[in-house]
Amino acid sequence: MGIQVQKISKKFGTYTALDHVDLQVPSGELVALLGPSGSGKTTLLRIIAGLETPDAGSIHFDGEETTQRKVRERQVGFVFQHYALFRHMTVFDNIAFGLTVKPKTERPDKARIRRRVNELLQLIQLDNMANRYPAQLSGGQRQRVALARALATEPKVLLLDEPFGALDAKVRQELRRWLRNLHDEIHVTSVFVTHDQEEALEVADRVVVMNQAKIEQVGTPEQVYDHPASPFVFSFLGHVNLFHCRSGDHPAGAIASPTRVEGRSIGYVRPGDIRISRSAATSEDYPAEIVFIQGAGALPRVELRRLDNGETVHADLPREKYRQLGLQIGEKVFIRPTNMRIFVPDYQI
Amino acid sequence: MTTQTLSQPSGALTEPRAVRWLLTGLALAFLALFLLVPLVAVFVQALEKGVETYWAAIIEPDAVAAIRLTLIAAAISVPLNLVFGIAAAWAITKFKFRGKAFLITLLDLPFSVSPVISGFIYVLVFGLQGWLGPWLKAHDLQLIFAVPGIVLATIFVTFPLVARELIPLMQAQGTEEEEAALVLGASGWQIFSRVTLPNVIWGVLYGVILCNARAMGEFGAVSVVSGHIRGLTNTLPLHVEILYNEYNFVAAFAVATLLALLAILTLAAKALLEKKVRQEVKATVKPLGME
């Protein structure tokens, strides 16, 4: 089921959490709401669920207005950041809850409920833990139970609030892959909130970047990473180098940005898009000195200082290239920014 | 610095042996003198003239009437305050509404007013010369110097006990589980009965026990509204006072042992429950960090 968010605004006292936000979530997609703390992403998610009421605007599920509909009638599944499992119920009872609170006429019989819960337990790979209590589970297991509980009633929309926020790095990695696979299997329209850009880029079909109560950009992970619409999106989605250059001064072929640039402007380049060479092939190469090398890790990182204006530039090199070059600290080299984007300076972060 | 085991704190954090013994000894002596000795004295005095005299004082008709009245007052006020306390705590901790701060202040009123004053207020309002006195008399209702007045006064003084116990507990637990139940399709009553109440059940019991102890032991407010009519409007604490004033020490202490036993039972139950309540709070401690 698709979700249409239209002109939603929400204030908490004088603080604006959402400011005329529009968003389309196509049916069956896995969408990430990505943004820093206080950008309004959780509020938007809670408004879609019906846990908060918007001051203005409307929410439609498949074109049908749901803004005024009660939470329990919206048929959404919600996964909370801190799991919110019922602590006095077993895993089994937690998952069965949504089915057992249905009105008598709609409630499946006990055998049916048992079957459904067992199915879900298998799905989350916790079949042998049905009788445990939440306190006896690890964080990752609790989050999977929370997910199974949300899925038990076959919601039309699944909403997840920082689903992996409280987990350690390794479990997080595993769980987000698992979530991705799960979504590929069941195809329920899903929206999840995260402040971790890596998580959003890895898991989502579509990323919605939010900042200060507004949506900055919506696009596939490649689109938002490679073609950021604003300096904010550029710097929020990964490391960035700022290149100060005069207009006309920068390499024409590498610019994919607003063309009306006057006076000084700032170019944004990802560390992975900096090419290092020993000799200047063209005038687009800037002379620089190597200040520091961090050779360990998947992408060796080189810190350089531009000789023309003293700016610091970070470059990530593929390991192979790094070995081939055999760079030394203090060495003078040439750097060339490829895939640079220019934003007019008063539109800075 | 040499390594030390954790069970032996470094010299900087401990006092010389003599000082330690002295301080501990003083504290224990204080406890014994002001708590233990009086408790023992109650039982010694009560049994001074033998078990038979003791038993006679307890099964004496006026004493039995006082026991009965105390039980009635507790049996009415505790359930009422239980319902009220849970409702108030639920409203205060799980909902946002205007006048919440006022309601919390109102809840504390019985604690901040001297029980004697609250008793007088009841006399002023419901007594024969009180505001509602003529109306009550016209309808042949007597509240003051009768059982209903005692029950009312007891309810008043025990008013905050259950709610006060539950509010911090429910605040610590937050509303996430209720929200989860709501999204899963539960109705208001289902959320309350299947999520909220089971999560605080030990806290509720704890509150009930405190409430019961106070209801049975209340003296001040009840003393004012009771009228001390033997066999009719005397509760246990009032009966003890009357016997004592009549220099009937053995009987006074005999009846007092009942209250002392109640206190000991309450303490024991309290100690047991405190552990359970702590677990209820503990299960809610959330992982730190992350928005």
XYZ file of C-alpha atoms in Angstrom:
640
model
C 0.000 0.000 0.000
C 1.386 3.400 -0.942
C 1.588 6.295 1.502
C 0.992 9.904 0.501
C 2.076 12.620 2.882
C 0.681 16.040 1.981
C 1.770 19.358 3.462
C 2.228 17.972 6.952
C 3.235 20.505 9.616
C 3.789 19.891 13.306
C 4.952 22.134 16.106
C 5.827 21.251 19.684
C 5.362 24.546 21.501
C 7.549 26.963 19.584
C 9.699 24.234 18.088
C 8.871 23.316 14.497
C 9.286 19.586 13.979
C 7.823 19.410 10.469
C 7.276 22.260 8.039
C 4.957 21.552 5.084
C 6.392 18.157 4.289
C 5.328 16.281 1.146
C 6.316 12.696 0.524
C 5.220 9.789 -1.643
C 6.069 6.253 -0.589
C 5.295 3.857 -3.455
C 3.663 0.546 -2.579
C 6.058 -2.248 -1.631
C 9.127 -0.058 -1.235
C 11.564 0.109 1.648
C 12.160 3.778 2.361
C 14.634 5.326 4.791
C 13.992 8.645 6.547
C 17.525 9.885 7.108
C 18.558 12.961 9.025
C 20.345 14.302 12.082
C 18.711 14.479 15.541
C 15.846 16.938 15.585
C 15.291 16.900 11.833
C 11.706 15.731 12.308
C 12.067 12.223 10.937
C 10.688 10.391 13.959
C 7.814 12.852 14.223
C 6.924 12.186 10.588
C 6.970 8.442 11.217
C 4.767 8.801 14.294
C 2.322 10.969 12.366
C 2.063 8.322 9.649
C 1.345 5.749 12.380
C -1.201 8.022 14.035
C 0.738 8.274 17.316
C 0.965 12.048 16.811
C -1.587 14.326 15.195
C -0.331 16.836 12.642
C -1.201 20.530 13.005
C -1.898 20.731 9.297
C -1.799 18.516 6.236
C -3.032 15.035 5.522
C -1.926 11.424 5.253
C -3.387 9.108 2.644
C -2.987 5.342 2.398
C -3.497 4.378 -1.246
C -5.344 7.602 -1.869
C -7.666 7.066 1.075
C -7.515 9.766 3.729
C -6.398 8.373 7.093
C -5.459 11.556 8.937
C -8.510 11.361 11.193
C -8.517 7.611 11.519
C -7.642 6.081 14.878
C -4.311 4.367 15.308
C -5.823 0.941 15.797
C -7.797 1.210 12.580
C -4.834 2.153 10.409
C -3.410 -1.361 10.186
C 0.181 -0.298 10.541
C 2.974 -2.235 12.195
C 5.307 -0.153 14.324
C 8.714 -1.182 15.627
C 10.038 0.986 18.433
C 13.647 1.916 18.952
C 13.711 0.406 22.423
C 11.610 -2.580 21.314
C 8.731 -1.815 23.722
C 8.142 -5.532 24.211
C 5.566 -6.390 26.872
C 7.919 -7.317 29.675
C 5.553 -9.565 31.579
C 4.666 -11.658 28.526
C 6.623 -14.442 26.888
C 7.969 -14.105 23.365
C 5.019 -16.163 22.169
C 2.434 -13.954 23.906
C 4.163 -10.828 22.682
C 3.907 -11.930 19.070
C 0.337 -13.186 19.530
C -0.823 -9.948 21.179
C -2.051 -8.193 18.043
C -4.140 -11.242 17.145
C -5.580 -11.841 20.618
C -6.838 -8.260 21.052
C -8.929 -8.393 17.897
C -12.692 -8.207 18.415
C -14.280 -11.651 18.874
C -15.764 -11.699 15.389
C -12.403 -11.163 13.678
C -10.177 -13.032 16.073
C -8.622 -16.218 14.706
C -9.091 -19.313 16.870
C -6.346 -20.471 19.209
C -4.907 -23.081 16.850
C -4.682 -20.499 14.069
C -2.952 -18.002 16.314
C -0.503 -20.686 17.409
C 0.275 -21.552 13.808
C 0.789 -17.936 12.826
C 3.080 -17.235 15.794
C 5.133 -20.348 15.061
C 5.504 -19.249 11.458
C 6.804 -15.873 12.601
C 9.117 -17.459 15.166
C 10.644 -19.433 12.344
C 10.951 -16.326 10.224
C 12.901 -14.543 12.943
C 14.860 -17.721 13.729
C 13.813 -17.844 17.366
C 11.599 -20.958 17.325
C 13.188 -22.347 20.476
C 12.686 -19.179 22.512
C 8.886 -18.989 22.487
C 8.647 -19.306 26.269
C 11.344 -16.841 27.191
C 10.677 -13.392 28.569
C 12.062 -10.264 26.884
C 14.529 -9.746 29.740
C 16.123 -13.098 28.853
C 16.873 -12.099 25.251
C 19.742 -10.175 23.710
C 19.134 -6.809 22.077
C 19.139 -8.225 18.561
C 16.728 -10.995 19.543
C 14.388 -8.498 21.182
C 14.331 -6.365 18.083
C 13.472 -9.393 15.953
C 10.627 -10.290 18.323
C 9.386 -6.699 18.068
C 9.415 -7.043 14.304
C 7.562 -10.357 14.386
C 4.986 -8.842 16.736
C 4.430 -5.974 14.295
C 4.101 -8.392 11.373
C 1.689 -10.788 13.101
C -1.430 -8.843 12.143
C -0.260 -8.544 8.524
C -0.094 -4.759 8.494
C -0.319 -2.896 5.228
C 2.503 -0.603 6.254
C 5.514 -1.326 8.445
C 7.078 1.593 10.287
C 10.390 1.271 12.114
C 11.810 3.932 14.423
C 15.618 3.686 14.573
C 15.235 -0.081 14.522
C 18.920 -0.801 15.036
C 19.830 2.318 16.992
C 20.351 0.602 20.324
C 22.389 -2.346 19.055
C 26.121 -2.844 18.786
C 27.850 -2.512 15.427
C 28.090 -6.166 14.486
C 24.517 -7.149 15.380
C 23.395 -4.037 13.568
C 25.135 -5.129 10.377
C 23.553 -8.578 10.549
C 20.084 -7.268 11.344
C 19.971 -4.743 8.561
C 20.919 -7.355 6.012
C 18.287 -9.578 7.511
C 15.697 -6.779 7.287
C 16.580 -6.216 3.645
C 16.157 -9.926 2.852
C 12.936 -10.046 4.821
C 11.562 -7.123 2.856
C 12.496 -8.788 -0.408
C 10.447 -11.776 0.763
C 7.298 -10.119 2.051
C 7.236 -6.799 0.173
C 5.289 -4.813 2.728
C 5.568 -1.056 2.278
C 8.112 -0.057 4.913
C 9.458 3.201 6.249
C 12.340 3.272 8.690
C 13.964 6.145 10.505
C 17.716 6.313 10.923
C 20.463 8.829 11.535
C 23.082 6.444 10.142
C 23.696 7.237 6.466
C 25.464 3.935 5.883
C 22.396 2.065 7.113
C 20.078 4.093 4.888
C 22.246 3.637 1.807
C 22.687 -0.077 2.370
C 19.135 -1.091 3.206
C 16.698 1.286 1.504
C 15.237 1.343 -1.999
C 14.784 5.049 -1.583
C 16.332 7.513 0.822
C 14.554 10.600 2.133
C 17.093 13.065 3.541
C 15.609 15.390 6.144
C 17.025 18.475 7.800
C 15.438 21.104 10.031
C 11.825 20.040 9.616
C 12.071 19.763 5.835
C 12.904 17.174 3.232
C 16.157 18.032 1.466
C 16.144 15.309 -1.133
C 14.411 12.081 -2.101
C 16.120 9.526 -4.290
C 17.704 6.121 -4.647
C 20.848 5.590 -2.572
C 22.970 6.201 -5.707
C 21.104 9.396 -6.539
C 21.459 10.966 -3.113
C 25.060 9.877 -2.739
C 26.314 10.749 -6.209
C 24.007 13.626 -7.024
C 23.241 15.382 -3.777
C 20.810 18.259 -4.172
C 22.270 20.479 -1.477
C 25.473 20.990 0.487
C 23.695 19.509 3.494
C 22.910 16.253 1.714
C 26.445 16.150 0.356
C 28.100 16.434 3.727
C 25.542 14.383 5.658
C 25.911 11.359 3.412
C 29.657 10.972 3.749
C 33.009 12.667 4.127
C 33.564 15.675 1.972
C 36.377 17.961 0.799
C 35.679 21.633 0.242
C 37.487 23.103 -2.751
C 37.599 26.875 -2.881
C 38.138 27.987 -6.434
C 37.430 30.919 -8.730
C 34.653 30.464 -11.246
C 36.059 29.360 -14.533
C 39.029 28.066 -12.617
C 37.599 24.634 -11.972
C 37.753 21.688 -14.316
C 34.783 22.092 -16.615
C 34.121 18.434 -17.229
C 33.903 17.570 -13.563
C 31.128 19.975 -12.663
C 27.600 18.750 -12.453
C 25.847 21.611 -10.765
C 24.137 24.979 -11.050
C 25.860 26.862 -13.826
C 25.268 30.425 -12.718
C 28.269 30.687 -10.487
C 29.728 34.070 -9.883
C 32.849 35.089 -8.021
C 34.230 32.633 -5.531
C 32.435 29.334 -5.175
C 32.886 26.167 -3.216
C 33.289 22.775 -4.772
C 32.338 19.610 -2.902
C 34.323 16.475 -3.588
C 34.160 13.080 -1.864
C 37.524 11.741 -0.651
C 37.071 8.781 -2.990
C 36.870 11.125 -5.959
C 40.305 12.651 -5.454
C 42.891 11.304 -7.869
C 46.547 11.429 -6.819
C 49.366 11.361 -9.353
C 53.075 12.084 -9.406
C 52.990 14.382 -12.433
C 50.641 17.123 -13.554
C 48.901 15.853 -16.675
C 46.631 18.854 -17.160
C 46.012 22.273 -15.659
C 43.221 20.703 -13.587
C 45.786 19.178 -11.262
C 46.606 21.006 -8.040
C 50.011 20.628 -6.385
C 49.800 19.279 -2.816
C 51.970 17.888 -0.062
C 51.221 14.682 1.815
C 50.741 15.418 5.508
C 49.568 12.122 6.918
C 48.846 8.608 5.741
C 46.494 6.168 7.437
C 47.235 2.937 5.616
C 45.105 0.465 7.580
C 41.481 -0.274 6.755
C 39.492 -1.001 3.627
C 40.300 2.373 2.052
C 43.694 3.863 2.941
C 43.261 7.542 3.713
C 45.737 10.231 2.748
C 45.686 13.726 4.182
C 47.184 16.418 1.943
C 47.775 20.161 2.058
C 47.236 22.152 -1.120
C 50.325 24.164 -1.931
C 48.423 26.991 -3.653
C 46.101 27.944 -0.770
C 47.023 25.700 2.156
C 43.648 23.910 2.349
C 43.556 20.406 3.750
C 42.246 17.683 1.458
C 41.433 14.066 2.342
C 41.681 11.359 -0.264
C 40.579 7.723 -0.059
C 42.497 5.426 -2.375
C 41.730 1.893 -3.446
C 44.269 -0.429 -1.772
C 45.745 -1.491 -5.057
C 46.323 2.101 -6.169
C 47.770 2.913 -2.764
C 50.338 0.112 -2.985
C 51.181 1.003 -6.565
C 51.879 4.650 -5.726
C 53.929 3.913 -2.592
C 53.298 7.390 -1.172
C 55.520 8.916 1.537
C 54.764 11.638 4.069
C 56.184 14.976 2.960
C 56.134 14.003 -0.702
C 54.828 16.517 -3.255
C 52.157 15.161 -5.584
C 49.302 16.396 -7.768
C 45.659 15.951 -6.904
C 42.703 16.205 -9.224
C 39.119 16.413 -8.000
C 36.819 14.362 -10.173
C 33.050 14.567 -9.902
C 33.077 17.920 -8.103
C 29.846 19.731 -7.312
C 29.602 23.469 -6.931
C 27.103 25.231 -4.713
C 26.859 29.005 -4.481
C 28.670 30.113 -1.316
C 25.820 31.811 0.549
C 23.970 28.527 0.324
C 26.461 26.860 2.596
C 25.960 24.580 5.505
C 50.917 2.059 44.612
C 50.373 -1.566 45.412
C 47.324 -3.339 44.103
C 44.517 -3.962 46.554
C 41.515 -6.180 46.419
C 38.183 -4.461 46.040
C 36.823 -5.762 49.318
C 39.498 -3.836 51.179
C 39.060 -0.168 50.385
C 42.214 1.905 50.417
C 43.228 3.616 53.644
C 42.027 6.965 52.401
C 38.417 5.832 52.388
C 38.218 4.196 55.786
C 38.357 5.327 59.415
C 40.471 3.825 62.184
C 38.993 0.681 63.688
C 38.010 2.377 66.962
C 36.045 5.089 65.164
C 34.266 2.542 63.005
C 33.183 0.478 66.002
C 32.118 3.566 67.882
C 29.957 4.904 65.045
C 28.367 1.547 64.279
C 27.775 0.971 67.982
C 26.133 4.336 68.429
C 23.808 3.757 65.491
C 22.828 0.321 66.764
C 22.302 1.586 70.301
C 20.079 4.349 68.976
C 18.029 1.862 66.956
C 17.677 -0.461 69.939
C 16.693 2.288 72.344
C 14.118 3.991 70.150
C 12.699 1.102 68.127
C 13.432 -2.288 69.560
C 13.013 -1.580 73.286
C 9.546 0.038 72.885
C 8.408 -2.866 70.731
C 9.573 -5.395 73.272
C 8.087 -3.282 76.077
C 4.661 -3.441 74.457
C 4.683 -7.218 74.526
C 6.225 -7.444 78.015
C 3.646 -5.083 79.483
C 0.816 -6.870 77.714
C 1.814 -10.266 79.068
C 2.769 -8.984 82.529
C -0.248 -10.518 84.244
C -0.213 -13.732 82.290
C -1.655 -15.012 79.052
C -5.162 -15.300 80.433
C -5.478 -11.629 81.348
C -3.993 -10.794 77.947
C -6.537 -12.916 76.153
C -9.407 -11.586 78.250
C -8.499 -8.000 77.253
C -8.612 -8.944 73.613
C -11.892 -10.862 73.584
C -13.620 -8.309 75.758
C -16.740 -7.087 73.807
C -15.587 -3.471 73.434
C -12.218 -4.631 72.132
C -13.877 -6.984 69.658
C -16.133 -4.143 68.514
C -13.071 -1.945 68.019
C -11.357 -4.687 66.001
C -14.468 -5.093 63.893
C -14.777 -1.365 63.226
C -11.097 -1.090 62.321
C -11.481 -3.960 59.878
C -14.610 -2.389 58.362
C -12.929 0.997 57.924
C -9.942 -0.652 56.229
C -12.132 -2.940 54.132
C -13.974 0.065 52.687
C -11.188 2.616 52.404
C -8.457 0.368 50.980
C -10.421 -0.869 47.921
C -11.704 2.656 47.221
C -8.229 4.115 47.414
C -6.911 1.258 45.318
C -9.311 2.081 42.497
C -8.768 5.785 42.896
C -4.980 5.482 43.185
C -4.630 3.366 40.066
C -6.926 5.656 38.100
C -5.056 8.775 39.235
C -1.619 7.296 38.552
C -2.778 6.078 35.146
C -4.152 9.462 34.180
C -1.153 11.370 35.490
C 1.574 9.214 33.977
C 0.117 8.061 30.672
C -1.767 11.114 29.450
C -1.196 14.804 28.879
C -3.938 17.120 30.088
C -4.558 20.536 31.549
C -4.470 20.813 35.325
C -2.187 17.816 35.794
C 0.096 19.723 38.180
C -2.941 20.791 40.195
C -4.131 17.198 40.470
C -0.713 16.084 41.722
C -0.737 18.839 44.349
C -4.251 17.886 45.391
C -3.123 14.294 45.807
C -0.549 15.390 48.361
C -2.990 17.452 50.394
C -3.764 14.720 52.944
C -0.024 14.332 53.589
C 0.555 18.009 54.135
C -2.434 18.613 56.411
C -2.275 17.402 60.009
C -4.742 14.505 60.421
C -6.383 16.280 63.352
C -7.133 19.263 61.122
C -8.632 17.025 58.458
C -10.818 15.479 61.115
C -11.995 18.933 62.222
C -12.754 19.860 58.635
C -15.090 16.878 58.426
C -16.775 17.938 61.647
C -17.163 21.469 60.292
C -18.690 20.263 57.066
C -20.717 17.256 58.141
C -21.238 17.840 61.892
C -24.542 18.905 63.439
C -23.428 22.557 63.552
C -21.603 22.173 60.227
C -22.517 23.410 56.750
C -24.288 20.263 55.713
C -25.410 19.396 59.264
C -29.044 20.590 59.017
C -29.550 18.922 55.650
C -28.044 15.661 56.875
C -30.187 15.789 60.016
C -33.307 16.455 57.967
C -32.571 13.319 55.995
C -31.771 11.394 59.152
C -28.147 10.828 58.202
C -25.420 10.880 60.799
C -21.838 10.991 59.581
C -19.938 12.496 62.452
C -19.620 10.434 65.656
C -20.676 7.436 63.587
C -19.118 4.782 61.396
C -19.449 6.660 58.049
C -17.421 9.573 59.461
C -14.667 7.194 60.516
C -14.597 5.606 57.090
C -14.514 9.049 55.418
C -11.674 10.253 57.634
C -9.733 7.052 56.958
C -10.192 7.439 53.209
C -8.962 11.003 53.434
C -5.730 10.251 55.273
C -4.881 7.230 53.121
C -5.873 8.988 49.898
C -2.387 9.475 48.340
C -0.754 6.190 49.339
C -1.497 3.972 46.326
C -1.184 6.752 43.746
C 2.066 8.038 45.256
C 3.535 4.552 45.084
C 2.508 4.006 41.469
C 3.315 7.375 39.884
C 7.134 7.121 39.982
C 7.004 3.486 38.905
C 4.737 4.193 35.948
C 6.724 7.264 35.021
C 9.902 5.186 34.872
C 8.150 2.658 32.651
C 7.084 5.310 30.146
C 4.360 4.895 27.541
C 6.140 2.941 24.821
C 4.499 -0.374 25.662
C 1.074 1.276 25.674
C 1.821 2.812 22.288
C 2.921 -0.569 20.978
C -0.339 -2.114 22.191
C -2.316 0.733 20.641
C -0.713 0.277 17.236
C -1.344 -3.462 17.502
C -5.063 -2.691 17.751
C -5.773 -2.974 21.482
C -8.643 -0.955 22.962
C -8.169 1.375 25.926
C -9.401 -1.228 28.372
C -7.275 -3.962 26.791
C -4.197 -1.749 27.031
C -4.901 -1.044 30.692
C -5.738 -4.578 31.750
C -3.191 -6.465 29.655
C -0.212 -4.089 29.557
C -0.313 -1.273 32.122
C -1.719 -3.097 35.144
C 0.369 -6.292 34.911
C 3.491 -4.132 34.658
C 2.834 -2.460 38.004
C 1.083 -5.239 39.891
C 3.739 -5.506 42.627
C 3.751 -1.753 43.029
C -0.031 -1.879 43.459
C 0.273 -4.536 46.179
C 2.946 -2.508 47.896
C 0.693 0.541 47.899
C -2.212 -1.499 49.224
C -0.154 -2.777 52.131
C 0.991 0.715 53.101
C -2.559 1.977 52.700
C -3.921 -0.822 54.872
C -1.375 -0.209 57.627
C -2.228 3.467 57.694
C -5.971 2.810 57.577
C -5.847 0.483 60.584
C -3.418 2.604 62.561
C -4.849 6.076 61.925
C -5.475 7.982 65.132
C -5.722 11.763 64.715
C -8.430 12.283 62.127
C -10.482 9.340 63.311
C -10.212 10.507 66.934
C -11.866 13.819 66.058
C -14.811 12.391 64.113
C -15.365 9.284 66.218
C -16.766 10.631 69.478
C -15.165 7.688 71.332
C -18.392 5.814 71.900
C -17.341 2.487 73.335
C -18.434 -0.542 71.391
C -19.792 1.694 68.630
C -17.322 4.207 67.227
C -14.023 3.093 68.689
C -11.292 1.825 66.430
C -8.304 -0.102 67.759
C -5.983 2.896 68.272
C -8.775 4.828 70.005
C -9.576 1.846 72.200
C -5.923 1.663 73.268
C -6.010 5.319 74.219
C -9.180 4.953 76.287
C -7.839 1.928 78.166
C -4.581 3.737 78.812
C -6.347 6.820 80.131
C -8.249 4.561 82.495
C -4.932 3.240 83.845
C -5.817 -0.188 82.500
C -2.259 -0.666 81.253
C -2.328 -4.402 80.726
C -5.420 -4.259 78.541
C -4.119 -1.194 76.694
C -0.864 -2.937 75.841
C -2.636 -6.170 75.024
C -4.714 -4.416 72.374
C -1.613 -2.502 71.299
C 0.148 -5.785 70.538
C -2.396 -6.345 67.784
C -1.325 -3.109 66.153
C 2.326 -3.968 66.731
C 1.819 -7.343 65.032
C 0.139 -5.583 62.144
C 3.172 -3.321 61.859
C 5.576 -6.262 61.850
C 3.529 -8.087 59.210
C 3.390 -4.928 57.109
C 7.146 -4.503 57.323
C 7.760 -8.094 56.309
C 5.407 -7.847 53.341
C 6.941 -4.519 52.418
C 10.459 -5.951 52.418
C 9.353 -8.813 50.180
C 7.509 -6.553 47.766
C 10.196 -3.898 47.564
C 12.402 -6.382 45.761
C 9.667 -7.146 43.244
C 8.956 -3.465 42.681
C 12.633 -2.785 42.069
C 12.571 -5.489 39.407
C 9.574 -3.822 37.787
C 11.542 -0.596 37.529
C 14.731 -2.323 36.512
C 13.176 -4.123 33.579
C 12.482 -0.737 32.058
C 15.982 0.723 32.170
C 16.690 1.612 28.598
C 20.018 1.429 26.843
C 21.775 4.763 26.895
C 22.534 7.026 23.989
C 20.930 7.375 20.580
C 18.069 9.713 19.902
